[in-house]
Coordinates of C-alpha atoms and ligand atoms in Angstrom, one line a residue:
Chain O
M20 CA -38.3 -0.4 59.4
N21 CA -37.5 -2.7 56.5
Q22 CA -34.8 -1.9 54.1
V23 CA -35.3 -3.2 50.7
N24 CA -32.7 -3.1 48.0
Y25 CA -34.4 -3.1 44.7
S26 CA -33.6 -1.5 41.4
I27 CA -35.8 -1.4 38.3
T28 CA -35.5 0.8 35.3
T29 CA -38.2 3.4 35.0
P30 CA -39.4 4.5 31.5
Q31 CA -37.8 7.7 30.3
A32 CA -41.1 9.4 29.6
Q33 CA -42.1 8.9 33.2
L34 CA -38.8 10.3 34.5
V35 CA -39.4 13.4 32.5
R36 CA -42.7 13.9 34.3
V37 CA -41.0 13.3 37.6
A38 CA -38.4 15.9 36.7
E39 CA -41.2 18.5 36.0
I40 CA -42.9 17.9 39.3
A41 CA -39.6 18.0 41.3
A42 CA -38.2 21.0 39.5
A43 CA -41.0 23.2 40.8
W44 CA -39.6 22.8 44.3
H45 CA -35.9 23.3 43.8
G46 CA -34.3 24.4 47.1
R47 CA -37.4 23.4 49.1
P48 CA -36.5 20.1 50.7
D49 CA -39.6 20.4 53.0
K50 CA -41.7 19.7 49.9
L51 CA -40.1 16.2 49.4
M52 CA -43.0 14.4 50.8
D53 CA -45.5 16.2 48.6
V54 CA -43.3 15.6 45.5
I55 CA -43.0 11.9 46.3
L56 CA -46.7 11.4 47.0
E57 CA -47.5 12.9 43.6
V58 CA -44.7 11.0 41.8
Q59 CA -45.7 7.6 43.2
H60 CA -48.9 7.7 41.1
I61 CA -46.8 8.1 37.9
V62 CA -44.0 5.6 38.3
P63 CA -44.3 1.9 39.1
A64 CA -42.1 2.2 42.2
L65 CA -39.9 4.8 43.9
A66 CA -36.8 3.1 42.5
E67 CA -33.2 4.5 42.5
D68 CA -33.4 6.2 39.1
V69 CA -36.6 8.0 40.3
A70 CA -34.7 9.1 43.5
A71 CA -31.8 10.3 41.3
V72 CA -34.1 12.6 39.2
I73 CA -35.9 14.0 42.2
A74 CA -32.6 14.7 44.0
R75 CA -31.1 16.5 40.9
E76 CA -34.2 18.6 40.3
M77 CA -34.8 19.6 44.0
G78 CA -31.1 20.2 44.7
I79 CA -30.7 17.6 47.4
S80 CA -28.6 14.5 47.6
Q81 CA -29.8 11.2 46.2
N82 CA -29.0 9.6 49.5
D83 CA -31.4 12.0 51.3
V84 CA -34.2 11.1 48.9
Y85 CA -33.6 7.3 49.1
S86 CA -33.2 7.2 52.8
F87 CA -36.4 9.2 53.1
V88 CA -38.4 6.9 50.9
T89 CA -37.2 3.7 52.7
F90 CA -38.1 5.1 56.1
Y91 CA -41.8 5.4 55.5
S92 CA -43.8 2.2 55.3
L93 CA -46.4 3.6 52.8
L94 CA -43.8 4.6 50.2
P95 CA -43.2 1.6 48.0
V96 CA -39.8 0.9 46.6
R97 CA -41.0 -2.2 44.8
P98 CA -43.6 -2.2 42.0
S99 CA -47.0 -2.9 43.5
G100 CA -50.2 -4.2 42.0
R101 CA -53.1 -2.1 40.8
H102 CA -54.6 -2.3 44.2
T103 CA -52.8 -2.4 47.5
I104 CA -54.5 -4.2 50.4
R105 CA -53.3 -3.3 53.9
A106 CA -54.4 -5.4 56.8
C107 CA -54.1 -4.0 60.3
S108 CA -52.2 -6.3 62.6
N109 CA -52.4 -4.4 65.9
A110 CA -54.1 -5.7 69.0
P111 CA -57.5 -4.0 68.8
C112 CA -58.0 -5.7 65.4
H113 CA -56.4 -8.9 66.6
V114 CA -58.9 -9.4 69.4
R115 CA -61.7 -9.0 66.9
G116 CA -60.4 -11.7 64.6
S117 CA -57.9 -10.0 62.2
K118 CA -56.1 -13.3 61.9
A119 CA -59.1 -14.8 60.2
V120 CA -59.3 -11.8 57.8
M121 CA -55.7 -12.2 56.9
Q122 CA -56.2 -16.0 56.4
G123 CA -59.2 -15.1 54.2
I124 CA -57.1 -12.8 52.0
E125 CA -54.2 -15.3 51.8
D126 CA -56.3 -18.3 51.0
F127 CA -58.3 -16.4 48.3
L128 CA -55.4 -14.6 46.6
K129 CA -52.8 -17.3 47.3
I130 CA -50.2 -14.8 48.4
R131 CA -48.4 -14.0 51.6
P132 CA -47.9 -10.5 53.2
G133 CA -45.5 -8.5 51.0
E134 CA -46.4 -10.3 47.8
T135 CA -48.2 -9.3 44.7
T136 CA -50.7 -11.6 42.8
E137 CA -49.3 -13.0 39.5
D138 CA -51.8 -11.0 37.5
G139 CA -50.5 -7.9 39.1
M140 CA -53.9 -6.9 40.5
F141 CA -53.3 -7.0 44.2
T142 CA -50.4 -6.3 46.5
Y143 CA -51.0 -7.4 50.1
T144 CA -49.2 -6.1 53.2
L145 CA -49.7 -6.0 56.9
C146 CA -49.7 -2.6 58.6
S147 CA -50.1 -0.8 61.9
C148 CA -53.4 0.7 63.1
L149 CA -55.4 2.3 60.4
G150 CA -57.4 4.5 62.9
I151 CA -60.7 2.6 62.2
C152 CA -60.5 0.4 65.3
D153 CA -64.2 1.3 66.1
S154 CA -65.0 -1.2 63.3
S155 CA -62.1 -3.6 63.7
P156 CA -60.9 -5.9 62.2
A157 CA -60.1 -3.4 59.5
I158 CA -58.3 -3.2 56.2
M159 CA -57.7 -0.6 53.6
I160 CA -57.7 -1.2 49.9
D161 CA -55.9 1.8 48.3
D162 CA -57.6 4.8 49.9
K163 CA -60.7 3.1 51.1
P164 CA -61.2 1.7 54.6
Y165 CA -63.3 -1.4 55.3
G166 CA -64.2 -2.7 58.7
N167 CA -66.1 -5.4 60.6
L168 CA -64.7 -8.1 58.3
N169 CA -64.4 -11.8 58.7
Y170 CA -63.0 -14.7 56.7
E171 CA -65.9 -14.8 54.3
S172 CA -66.7 -11.2 53.9
V173 CA -63.2 -10.1 53.0
Q174 CA -63.3 -12.7 50.2
M175 CA -66.6 -11.2 49.0
L176 CA -65.0 -7.8 49.0
L177 CA -62.1 -9.0 46.9
K178 CA -64.5 -10.7 44.5
R179 CA -66.2 -7.4 44.0
Y180 CA -62.9 -5.7 43.2
I181 CA -62.1 -8.4 40.7
R182 CA -65.6 -8.2 39.2
E183 CA -65.4 -4.4 38.8
D184 CA -61.9 -4.5 37.5
V185 CA -62.9 -7.0 34.8
D186 CA -65.8 -4.8 33.8
A187 CA -63.5 -1.8 33.5
W188 CA -61.3 -3.8 31.1
N189 CA -64.2 -4.8 28.9
R190 CA -65.5 -1.3 28.6
Chain P
M5 CA -74.8 7.5 81.1
E6 CA -75.2 10.9 79.5
Q7 CA -72.3 12.1 77.3
M8 CA -71.2 15.8 77.7
K9 CA -70.7 17.1 74.2
V10 CA -68.5 20.1 74.0
L11 CA -65.9 19.0 71.4
L12 CA -68.5 16.9 69.7
R13 CA -71.2 19.5 70.0
N14 CA -71.5 19.8 66.2
Q15 CA -71.4 16.0 65.5
G16 CA -74.1 15.1 63.0
K17 CA -74.7 18.6 61.9
P18 CA -74.4 19.2 58.1
D19 CA -71.9 21.4 56.3
M20 CA -69.5 21.8 59.3
E21 CA -66.7 22.3 56.7
D22 CA -68.3 25.6 55.8
A23 CA -67.1 28.4 58.0
K24 CA -70.5 30.1 57.8
A25 CA -72.2 27.1 59.3
Y26 CA -69.6 27.0 62.0
I27 CA -70.0 30.7 62.8
A28 CA -73.8 30.2 63.0
T29 CA -73.1 27.9 66.0
G30 CA -71.1 30.5 67.8
G31 CA -67.9 29.4 66.2
Y32 CA -64.9 31.9 65.9
D33 CA -66.4 34.0 68.7
G34 CA -63.5 32.7 70.8
L35 CA -61.0 33.9 68.2
K36 CA -62.7 37.3 68.1
R37 CA -62.3 37.5 71.8
A38 CA -58.6 36.4 71.6
L39 CA -57.9 39.1 69.0
E40 CA -58.7 41.7 71.6
M41 CA -56.1 40.2 74.0
D42 CA -52.3 40.2 73.8
G43 CA -50.2 37.0 74.0
A44 CA -49.6 37.2 77.7
E45 CA -53.3 37.6 78.4
I46 CA -54.2 34.6 76.2
I47 CA -51.7 32.5 78.0
E48 CA -53.0 33.6 81.3
E49 CA -56.5 32.6 80.3
L50 CA -55.3 29.2 79.3
K51 CA -53.5 28.9 82.6
K52 CA -56.8 29.7 84.4
S53 CA -58.6 27.0 82.4
G54 CA -56.2 24.3 83.5
L55 CA -56.1 22.8 80.0
R56 CA -53.6 19.9 79.7
G57 CA -52.4 18.2 76.5
R58 CA -54.6 15.5 75.1
G59 CA -51.9 13.8 73.0
G60 CA -50.3 11.6 75.6
A61 CA -48.3 13.4 78.3
G62 CA -50.9 15.7 79.8
F63 CA -48.4 18.6 79.8
P64 CA -50.0 22.0 80.8
T65 CA -50.8 23.7 77.5
W66 CA -50.3 27.3 78.7
L67 CA -46.7 26.4 79.8
K68 CA -45.9 25.0 76.4
L69 CA -47.2 28.1 74.7
K70 CA -45.3 30.3 77.2
F71 CA -41.9 28.6 76.3
A72 CA -42.5 29.6 72.7
F73 CA -43.8 33.0 73.7
D74 CA -40.7 33.8 75.8
T75 CA -38.3 33.0 72.9
E76 CA -37.6 36.0 70.7
S77 CA -37.9 35.2 67.0
A78 CA -39.4 36.8 63.9
E79 CA -40.5 33.3 62.8
K80 CA -42.5 30.9 65.0
Y81 CA -44.7 28.0 64.2
I82 CA -47.9 26.3 65.5
V83 CA -48.0 22.6 64.6
C84 CA -51.0 20.4 65.0
N85 CA -50.2 16.7 65.7
A86 CA -52.9 14.8 63.6
D87 CA -50.7 11.7 63.3
E88 CA -53.0 9.7 65.5
G89 CA -50.9 6.5 65.3
E90 CA -51.7 5.0 68.7
P91 CA -53.4 1.7 68.1
G92 CA -57.0 1.8 69.3
T93 CA -57.4 5.5 68.9
N94 CA -59.8 7.2 66.6
K95 CA -60.8 10.4 68.4
D96 CA -58.9 12.9 66.3
R97 CA -60.3 11.4 63.1
V98 CA -63.8 11.8 64.5
L99 CA -63.2 15.3 65.8
M100 CA -61.6 16.6 62.6
S101 CA -64.4 15.1 60.5
C102 CA -67.3 16.5 62.5
D103 CA -65.9 20.0 63.5
P104 CA -62.8 20.9 61.6
H105 CA -63.1 24.6 62.2
S106 CA -62.8 24.2 66.0
L107 CA -59.3 22.9 65.3
L108 CA -58.4 25.8 62.9
E109 CA -59.8 28.3 65.4
G110 CA -57.7 26.9 68.2
M111 CA -54.6 27.0 66.0
V112 CA -55.1 30.7 65.2
I113 CA -55.6 31.6 68.9
A114 CA -52.4 29.6 69.8
G115 CA -50.6 31.5 67.0
R116 CA -51.9 34.8 68.3
A117 CA -50.6 33.8 71.8
I118 CA -47.0 33.1 70.8
G119 CA -46.8 35.5 67.9
A120 CA -46.7 32.9 65.1
H121 CA -48.1 33.4 61.7
V122 CA -47.9 30.0 60.2
G123 CA -49.5 26.7 61.2
Y124 CA -49.1 23.2 59.9
I125 CA -51.4 20.2 60.4
Y126 CA -49.4 17.0 60.2
L127 CA -52.1 14.5 59.0
R128 CA -51.4 10.8 58.9
A129 CA -51.6 9.3 55.4
E130 CA -54.0 6.6 56.7
Y131 CA -56.7 9.3 56.8
P132 CA -57.1 10.2 53.1
Q133 CA -60.9 10.8 53.7
V134 CA -60.1 13.5 56.3
R135 CA -57.8 15.6 54.1
P136 CA -60.4 17.0 51.8
I137 CA -62.6 17.9 54.8
L138 CA -59.7 19.9 56.3
Q139 CA -58.8 21.5 53.0
R140 CA -62.4 22.6 52.4
A141 CA -62.6 24.0 55.9
I142 CA -59.3 25.9 55.4
D143 CA -60.4 27.3 52.1
S144 CA -63.7 28.4 53.6
A145 CA -62.0 30.0 56.6
Y146 CA -59.9 32.1 54.2
T147 CA -63.1 33.3 52.5
C148 CA -64.7 34.3 55.8
H149 CA -61.5 36.1 57.0
A150 CA -60.9 33.6 59.8
L151 CA -57.5 32.9 58.1
G152 CA -55.2 35.0 56.0
K153 CA -54.3 38.6 56.4
H154 CA -56.3 40.9 58.6
I155 CA -58.3 38.2 60.4
F156 CA -61.7 39.6 61.2
G157 CA -60.5 43.1 60.4
S158 CA -57.6 43.0 62.9
D159 CA -53.9 43.4 62.1
F160 CA -53.2 39.7 62.8
E161 CA -52.4 37.3 60.0
F162 CA -52.2 33.5 60.1
D163 CA -51.9 30.8 57.5
I164 CA -52.5 27.1 57.8
S165 CA -51.4 24.3 55.5
I166 CA -51.6 20.5 55.7
R167 CA -48.6 18.2 55.6
S168 CA -48.8 14.5 55.1
G169 CA -47.3 11.6 57.0
A170 CA -46.6 8.3 55.3
G171 CA -47.1 5.5 57.7
A172 CA -44.6 5.8 60.6
Y173 CA -45.8 5.6 64.2
V174 CA -42.7 7.4 65.5
C175 CA -43.6 10.5 63.5
G176 CA -46.2 11.2 66.2
E177 CA -43.2 12.1 68.5
E178 CA -42.9 15.8 68.3
T179 CA -39.3 16.2 67.1
A180 CA -39.7 13.3 64.6
L181 CA -42.7 15.1 63.3
F182 CA -40.7 18.2 62.7
E183 CA -38.0 16.2 60.9
S184 CA -40.7 14.7 58.7
I185 CA -42.3 18.1 57.8
E186 CA -38.8 19.3 56.9
G187 CA -38.5 16.5 54.4
K188 CA -36.3 14.1 56.3
R189 CA -36.5 10.7 57.9
G190 CA -38.8 10.9 60.9
E191 CA -36.1 10.2 63.4
P192 CA -36.5 11.9 66.8
R193 CA -34.0 14.6 67.9
Y194 CA -32.1 14.8 71.1
K195 CA -33.8 17.1 73.7
P196 CA -32.9 19.7 74.8
P197 CA -33.2 22.0 73.0
F198 CA -36.9 21.8 73.4
P199 CA -39.4 22.7 70.6
G200 CA -40.3 26.0 72.4
V201 CA -36.8 27.2 71.6
H202 CA -35.7 25.1 68.6
G203 CA -38.6 23.4 66.9
L204 CA -39.7 23.2 63.3
F205 CA -37.1 24.6 60.9
G206 CA -35.1 25.5 64.0
K207 CA -37.6 28.1 65.1
P208 CA -39.7 28.3 68.4
T209 CA -42.6 26.0 67.9
A210 CA -45.7 25.0 69.9
L211 CA -46.9 21.5 68.9
N212 CA -50.2 20.2 70.2
N213 CA -52.6 17.4 69.6
V214 CA -55.8 18.0 67.6
E215 CA -58.1 17.7 70.7
T216 CA -55.9 20.1 72.7
L217 CA -56.2 22.8 70.1
A218 CA -59.9 22.3 69.5
N219 CA -60.4 22.8 73.3
I220 CA -58.7 26.2 73.1
S221 CA -61.5 27.4 70.8
H222 CA -64.1 26.3 73.4
I223 CA -62.2 27.9 76.2
F224 CA -62.2 31.2 74.5
R225 CA -65.9 31.0 73.5
N226 CA -67.1 30.0 76.9
G227 CA -64.4 31.3 79.3
A228 CA -61.7 29.7 81.4
I229 CA -63.9 29.6 84.5
W230 CA -66.5 27.5 82.7
F231 CA -63.8 25.1 81.4
A232 CA -62.2 24.8 84.8
G233 CA -65.6 23.9 86.3
I234 CA -65.8 20.7 84.2
G235 CA -63.9 17.5 85.2
T236 CA -61.7 17.2 88.2
K237 CA -59.3 19.6 90.0
G238 CA -56.2 18.5 88.2
S239 CA -57.8 17.4 84.9
T240 CA -60.2 20.0 83.7
G241 CA -62.6 19.9 80.7
T242 CA -64.1 17.0 78.8
K243 CA -62.1 14.2 77.2
L244 CA -62.7 12.1 74.1
F245 CA -62.4 8.4 74.9
T246 CA -62.0 5.8 72.2
V247 CA -63.2 2.5 73.5
A248 CA -62.0 -0.4 71.3
G249 CA -61.7 -4.1 71.5
N250 CA -64.3 -6.5 72.9
V251 CA -67.0 -4.2 74.1
A252 CA -70.6 -4.3 72.8
H253 CA -70.6 -0.7 71.6
R254 CA -67.2 0.6 70.4
G255 CA -66.6 4.2 69.4
V256 CA -65.5 7.7 70.5
Y257 CA -67.3 9.1 73.5
E258 CA -67.0 12.5 75.2
F259 CA -67.2 12.7 79.0
P260 CA -66.0 15.1 81.7
M261 CA -62.5 14.1 82.9
G262 CA -62.6 11.8 85.9
I263 CA -65.4 9.5 84.9
N264 CA -65.2 6.0 86.1
L265 CA -63.5 3.5 83.9
K266 CA -65.7 0.6 84.9
A267 CA -68.9 2.7 84.3
L268 CA -67.5 3.7 80.9
I269 CA -67.1 0.1 79.9
Y270 CA -70.2 -1.4 81.4
E271 CA -72.8 1.4 81.4
N272 CA -71.8 3.4 78.4
C273 CA -70.4 0.7 76.1
G274 CA -72.8 -2.1 77.0
G275 CA -70.1 -4.3 78.7
I276 CA -68.3 -7.1 77.1
A277 CA -69.6 -8.3 73.7
D278 CA -71.1 -11.7 73.1
G279 CA -71.7 -12.5 76.7
K280 CA -68.1 -13.2 77.5
G281 CA -66.1 -12.1 80.6
L282 CA -63.5 -9.4 81.0
L283 CA -59.8 -10.5 80.9
A284 CA -57.9 -7.2 80.9
V285 CA -58.1 -3.5 80.0
Q286 CA -55.3 -1.4 78.6
T287 CA -55.5 2.4 79.0
G288 CA -53.5 5.1 77.2
G289 CA -52.8 3.3 74.0
S290 CA -50.3 0.5 73.2
S291 CA -47.7 1.9 75.5
G292 CA -50.1 1.7 78.5
P293 CA -50.2 -1.0 81.1
F294 CA -52.6 -4.0 81.1
I295 CA -54.8 -4.0 84.2
R296 CA -57.0 -6.7 85.7
P297 CA -60.8 -6.6 86.1
D298 CA -60.5 -5.9 89.8
Q299 CA -58.3 -2.8 89.0
I300 CA -60.8 -0.9 86.7
D301 CA -62.9 0.8 89.3
I302 CA -60.9 4.1 88.9
P303 CA -61.6 7.7 87.8
L304 CA -60.1 8.6 84.5
D305 CA -58.2 11.6 85.7
I306 CA -54.6 12.3 84.4
D307 CA -53.0 12.3 87.8
F308 CA -55.0 9.6 89.4
V309 CA -54.3 7.1 86.6
A310 CA -50.6 8.1 86.6
A311 CA -50.4 7.6 90.4
S312 CA -51.9 4.1 90.1
G313 CA -49.1 3.2 87.6
G314 CA -51.2 3.7 84.5
R315 CA -51.5 6.3 81.8
L316 CA -54.6 8.2 80.6
G317 CA -52.6 9.2 77.5
C318 CA -54.8 10.0 74.5
G319 CA -57.8 8.5 76.2
T320 CA -57.8 5.1 74.6
V321 CA -59.5 2.2 76.4
F322 CA -58.8 -1.2 74.9
V323 CA -61.0 -3.9 76.3
I324 CA -60.0 -7.6 76.0
D325 CA -62.4 -10.5 76.7
D326 CA -61.6 -13.8 78.4
S327 CA -61.5 -15.8 75.2
N328 CA -58.1 -14.3 74.7
C329 CA -54.7 -15.0 76.3
I330 CA -53.0 -12.0 77.8
L331 CA -49.6 -13.3 76.7
D332 CA -50.7 -13.5 73.1
I333 CA -52.0 -9.9 73.3
V334 CA -48.8 -8.6 74.8
R335 CA -46.8 -10.5 72.2
N336 CA -48.8 -8.6 69.5
T337 CA -48.1 -5.3 71.3
Q338 CA -44.3 -5.9 71.7
D339 CA -44.1 -6.9 68.0
F340 CA -45.7 -3.5 67.3
F341 CA -42.9 -1.7 69.1
A342 CA -40.2 -3.8 67.6
Y343 CA -41.6 -3.0 64.1
E344 CA -42.1 0.7 64.7
S345 CA -38.8 1.4 66.4
C346 CA -37.1 3.9 64.1
G347 CA -33.8 2.1 64.7
Q348 CA -31.8 5.3 65.3
C349 CA -30.6 4.3 68.8
T350 CA -29.3 0.9 69.8
P351 CA -31.1 0.3 73.1
C352 CA -34.5 0.7 71.5
R353 CA -33.6 -0.9 68.2
E354 CA -32.1 -4.0 69.7
G355 CA -34.1 -4.0 73.0
T356 CA -37.5 -4.0 71.5
I357 CA -36.6 -6.9 69.2
R358 CA -35.2 -8.9 72.2
V359 CA -38.3 -8.2 74.3
A360 CA -40.5 -9.4 71.4
Q361 CA -38.5 -12.5 70.9
I362 CA -38.5 -13.5 74.6
V363 CA -42.3 -12.8 74.9
D364 CA -42.8 -15.0 71.9
K365 CA -40.7 -17.8 73.4
I366 CA -42.7 -17.7 76.6
C367 CA -45.9 -17.7 74.6
R368 CA -44.9 -20.9 72.8
G369 CA -44.3 -22.6 76.2
D370 CA -40.5 -22.7 75.7
G371 CA -39.7 -20.0 78.3
S372 CA -38.1 -20.3 81.8
M373 CA -37.5 -18.0 84.8
V374 CA -34.2 -17.1 83.1
D375 CA -36.2 -15.5 80.4
V376 CA -38.4 -13.6 82.9
R377 CA -35.2 -12.3 84.5
A378 CA -33.9 -11.2 81.1
L379 CA -37.1 -9.4 80.5
Q380 CA -36.8 -7.6 83.8
E381 CA -33.3 -6.4 82.8
L382 CA -34.6 -5.3 79.4
I383 CA -37.5 -3.5 81.0
D384 CA -35.2 -1.6 83.4
M385 CA -32.8 -0.7 80.5
L386 CA -35.6 0.4 78.2
R387 CA -37.0 2.7 80.8
V388 CA -33.9 4.9 80.8
A389 CA -31.5 4.2 77.9
P390 CA -33.4 5.1 74.6
L391 CA -33.5 8.5 73.0
C392 CA -37.2 9.1 72.7
G393 CA -40.6 8.3 74.2
L394 CA -41.2 5.3 72.0
G395 CA -38.3 3.4 73.5
H396 CA -39.0 4.6 77.0
S397 CA -42.5 3.3 77.2
S398 CA -42.0 0.3 74.8
A399 CA -41.7 -2.2 77.7
V400 CA -44.6 -0.9 79.8
P401 CA -47.0 -3.5 78.4
I402 CA -44.9 -6.6 79.3
A403 CA -43.8 -5.0 82.6
S404 CA -47.5 -4.7 83.5
V405 CA -48.2 -8.3 82.5
L406 CA -45.4 -9.5 84.7
Q407 CA -46.8 -7.5 87.5
N408 CA -50.6 -8.0 87.1
F409 CA -50.8 -11.4 85.3
M410 CA -48.0 -13.5 86.8
P411 CA -50.2 -16.6 87.3
E412 CA -50.8 -16.6 83.5
V413 CA -47.1 -16.2 82.8
E414 CA -46.3 -19.1 85.2
K415 CA -48.7 -21.3 83.4
H416 CA -46.8 -20.7 80.2
L417 CA -43.5 -21.3 81.9
D418 CA -44.7 -24.6 83.2
G419 CA -45.3 -25.6 79.6
D420 CA -49.1 -26.1 80.2
A421 CA -50.1 -25.8 76.6
C422 CA -52.0 -22.6 75.8
V423 CA -54.3 -23.4 72.9
W424 CA -54.7 -19.8 72.0
C425 CA -51.0 -18.9 71.9
N426 CA -49.9 -21.9 69.9
T427 CA -52.5 -21.5 67.2
Q428 CA -51.7 -17.8 66.8
K429 CA -48.7 -16.5 65.0
G430 CA -47.1 -13.3 66.4
G431 CA -48.1 -10.1 64.7
R432 CA -45.6 -9.6 62.0
S433 CA -43.8 -12.9 61.9
Ligands
FMN28 C1 -43.7 7.4 69.8 C2 -44.7 8.5 70.0 C3 -45.8 8.6 69.3 C4 -46.7 9.7 69.5 N1 -47.8 9.8 68.7 C5 -48.7 10.8 68.9 C6 -49.8 11.0 68.1 O1 -50.1 10.2 67.2 N2 -50.6 12.0 68.3 C7 -50.4 13.0 69.3 O2 -51.1 13.9 69.4 N3 -49.3 12.8 70.1 C8 -48.4 11.8 69.9 N4 -47.3 11.7 70.8 C9 -47.1 12.7 71.8 C10 -46.4 13.9 71.2 O3 -45.0 13.7 71.2 C11 -46.7 15.2 71.9 O4 -46.4 15.0 73.3 C12 -48.1 15.6 71.9 O5 -48.6 15.6 70.5 C13 -48.2 17.0 72.5 O6 -49.4 17.5 72.3 P1 -50.3 17.9 73.6 O7 -49.5 18.7 74.6 O8 -51.4 18.6 73.1 O9 -50.7 16.6 74.2 C14 -46.5 10.6 70.5 C15 -45.3 10.5 71.3 C16 -44.4 9.4 71.1 C17 -43.2 9.3 71.9
SF4_29 S1 -36.0 5.3 71.2 FE1 -36.6 4.0 69.4 S2 -37.9 5.2 68.2 FE2 -36.9 6.6 69.6 S3 -35.1 7.4 68.5 FE3 -34.4 5.5 69.6 S4 -34.7 3.9 68.1 FE4 -35.9 5.6 67.4
FES30 S1 -56.0 -1.4 65.6 FE1 -56.6 -2.0 63.6 S2 -57.4 -0.2 62.8 FE2 -56.7 0.4 64.7

């Protein structure tokens, strides 16, 4: 598991909301995952100051919170883009051409795994099996699974995201 | 080849999240029967059925429940392992999506058996589309008195809630899963003590796979004798098989235990896609061995596959066509283990990385017999030294390649350029 040292400053107003969520589960460390899953939609990243607030409100140590967050690959400690693309790198996708899909993403967005596009729209990472091997090669964008992709079709898919995102901004 | 749909009997039917729709198909009849039995009788019925775990190890389910039954405690837990992290495996997703109540029913019966009143479903975060289905099913079960206090008018009570994973393969290991539910890093615990004595929150716990628990509901609806009559002597019932990779028709299929692997691939799944030939098959998930085309004429029965050096595991069949190089595939697999090792114990943390590095070196045509010998040593070490099952089985794939595909390995040692390996980068590098 990767360990990333990263510290950013989270806006005060967001920390207040984090505190409200965490305070409801004081003395219930088993609720840490639920708290974090809710909090990650509020803050740009699960940074150290967020961990400190959660720890204080739930009555556990900051070390416990931070070591928890850094253990799980889906909990981001770095700010991510508006959409997160996760491309499966395991063998059942590999034999169906996942390398071409990854190449399609990298060529189109001009980023490597672990990076975010300059406009902050996409973060791209590799991941383990997404459980949709019956339509491999597969990726997920945020909560949505996509399968049976190739070099061209993954780029069409990303174009659609960009198109729809632009529309949303104009509205 | 005709499938035998027991677990998937409600596949394609509408509204299966609704407890009423499930009850209309005979659902919860098994639970009603179990409510008239005591714990020992329920466990005896499961023993008669011959049900064994569908999550990987094939452990007798009745015995697991008996351990938790025999431990005195006011608090006990039933945990459903819905982490389904094994690459190439989709069966639990399909099962939970098409018949969620069969899982809930199995959990309540298991709870009744050991005297537990709380159940958790640990669902992987990669299945956000499954969570609302399960939640609606749970809510609906409460409305119909299949969950909550006084289940179907009895004095038995049981609650179920969902807990989420967050992308860690190792959390499928039972004790790591407990740690994760408790709000900690998903690092496996030393065993003993075993979960039946000291499990979730330190209490006696029975942890089972989704498919295992769903089977319990069918056993109590149709009877243990019926169940024991399906499949083979040592592996009773039906099994969900996920066939992934280069077959024409991929997917999740249900057959009696003991069906022939070759028939599954060629008759049921339409053989190899795009008119190519077969290179290898891996059974049992990423920690299973790779076997050659001349080794696939075998019955998929837990003990038979184990005796021939394989693993039925969770029922995954990963098919690889001959446009691939087996070394490139095993490199991808060993990269997976190096990445997913939780890093808690040194043999696995360092060993999986070394194995991945050496396999990559051989792939690139830079390996020698010295490297093969180093791999052999690492394989022997990994079999015994690590703390949990992830480490123990992490070198099975490369060990099987050294055993079954040595001519391919030798070609790479001779530096005969392998076009495939050299144009492909390893999984995560
Ligand atoms: C590294 C590792 C990952 C595992 N992943 C899973 C999993 O995703 N799902 C599962 O049901 N069992 C998994 N298992 C097996 C469980 O530890 C456990 O044996 C199983 O869930 C028991 O259920 P059963 O008796 O019903 O098979 C895994 C084991 C190990 C060592
Ligand atoms: S064997 Fe591997 S996964 Fe298991 S505890 Fe040790 S380091 Fe972690
Ligand atoms: S292996 Fe890629 S989704 Fe399962």
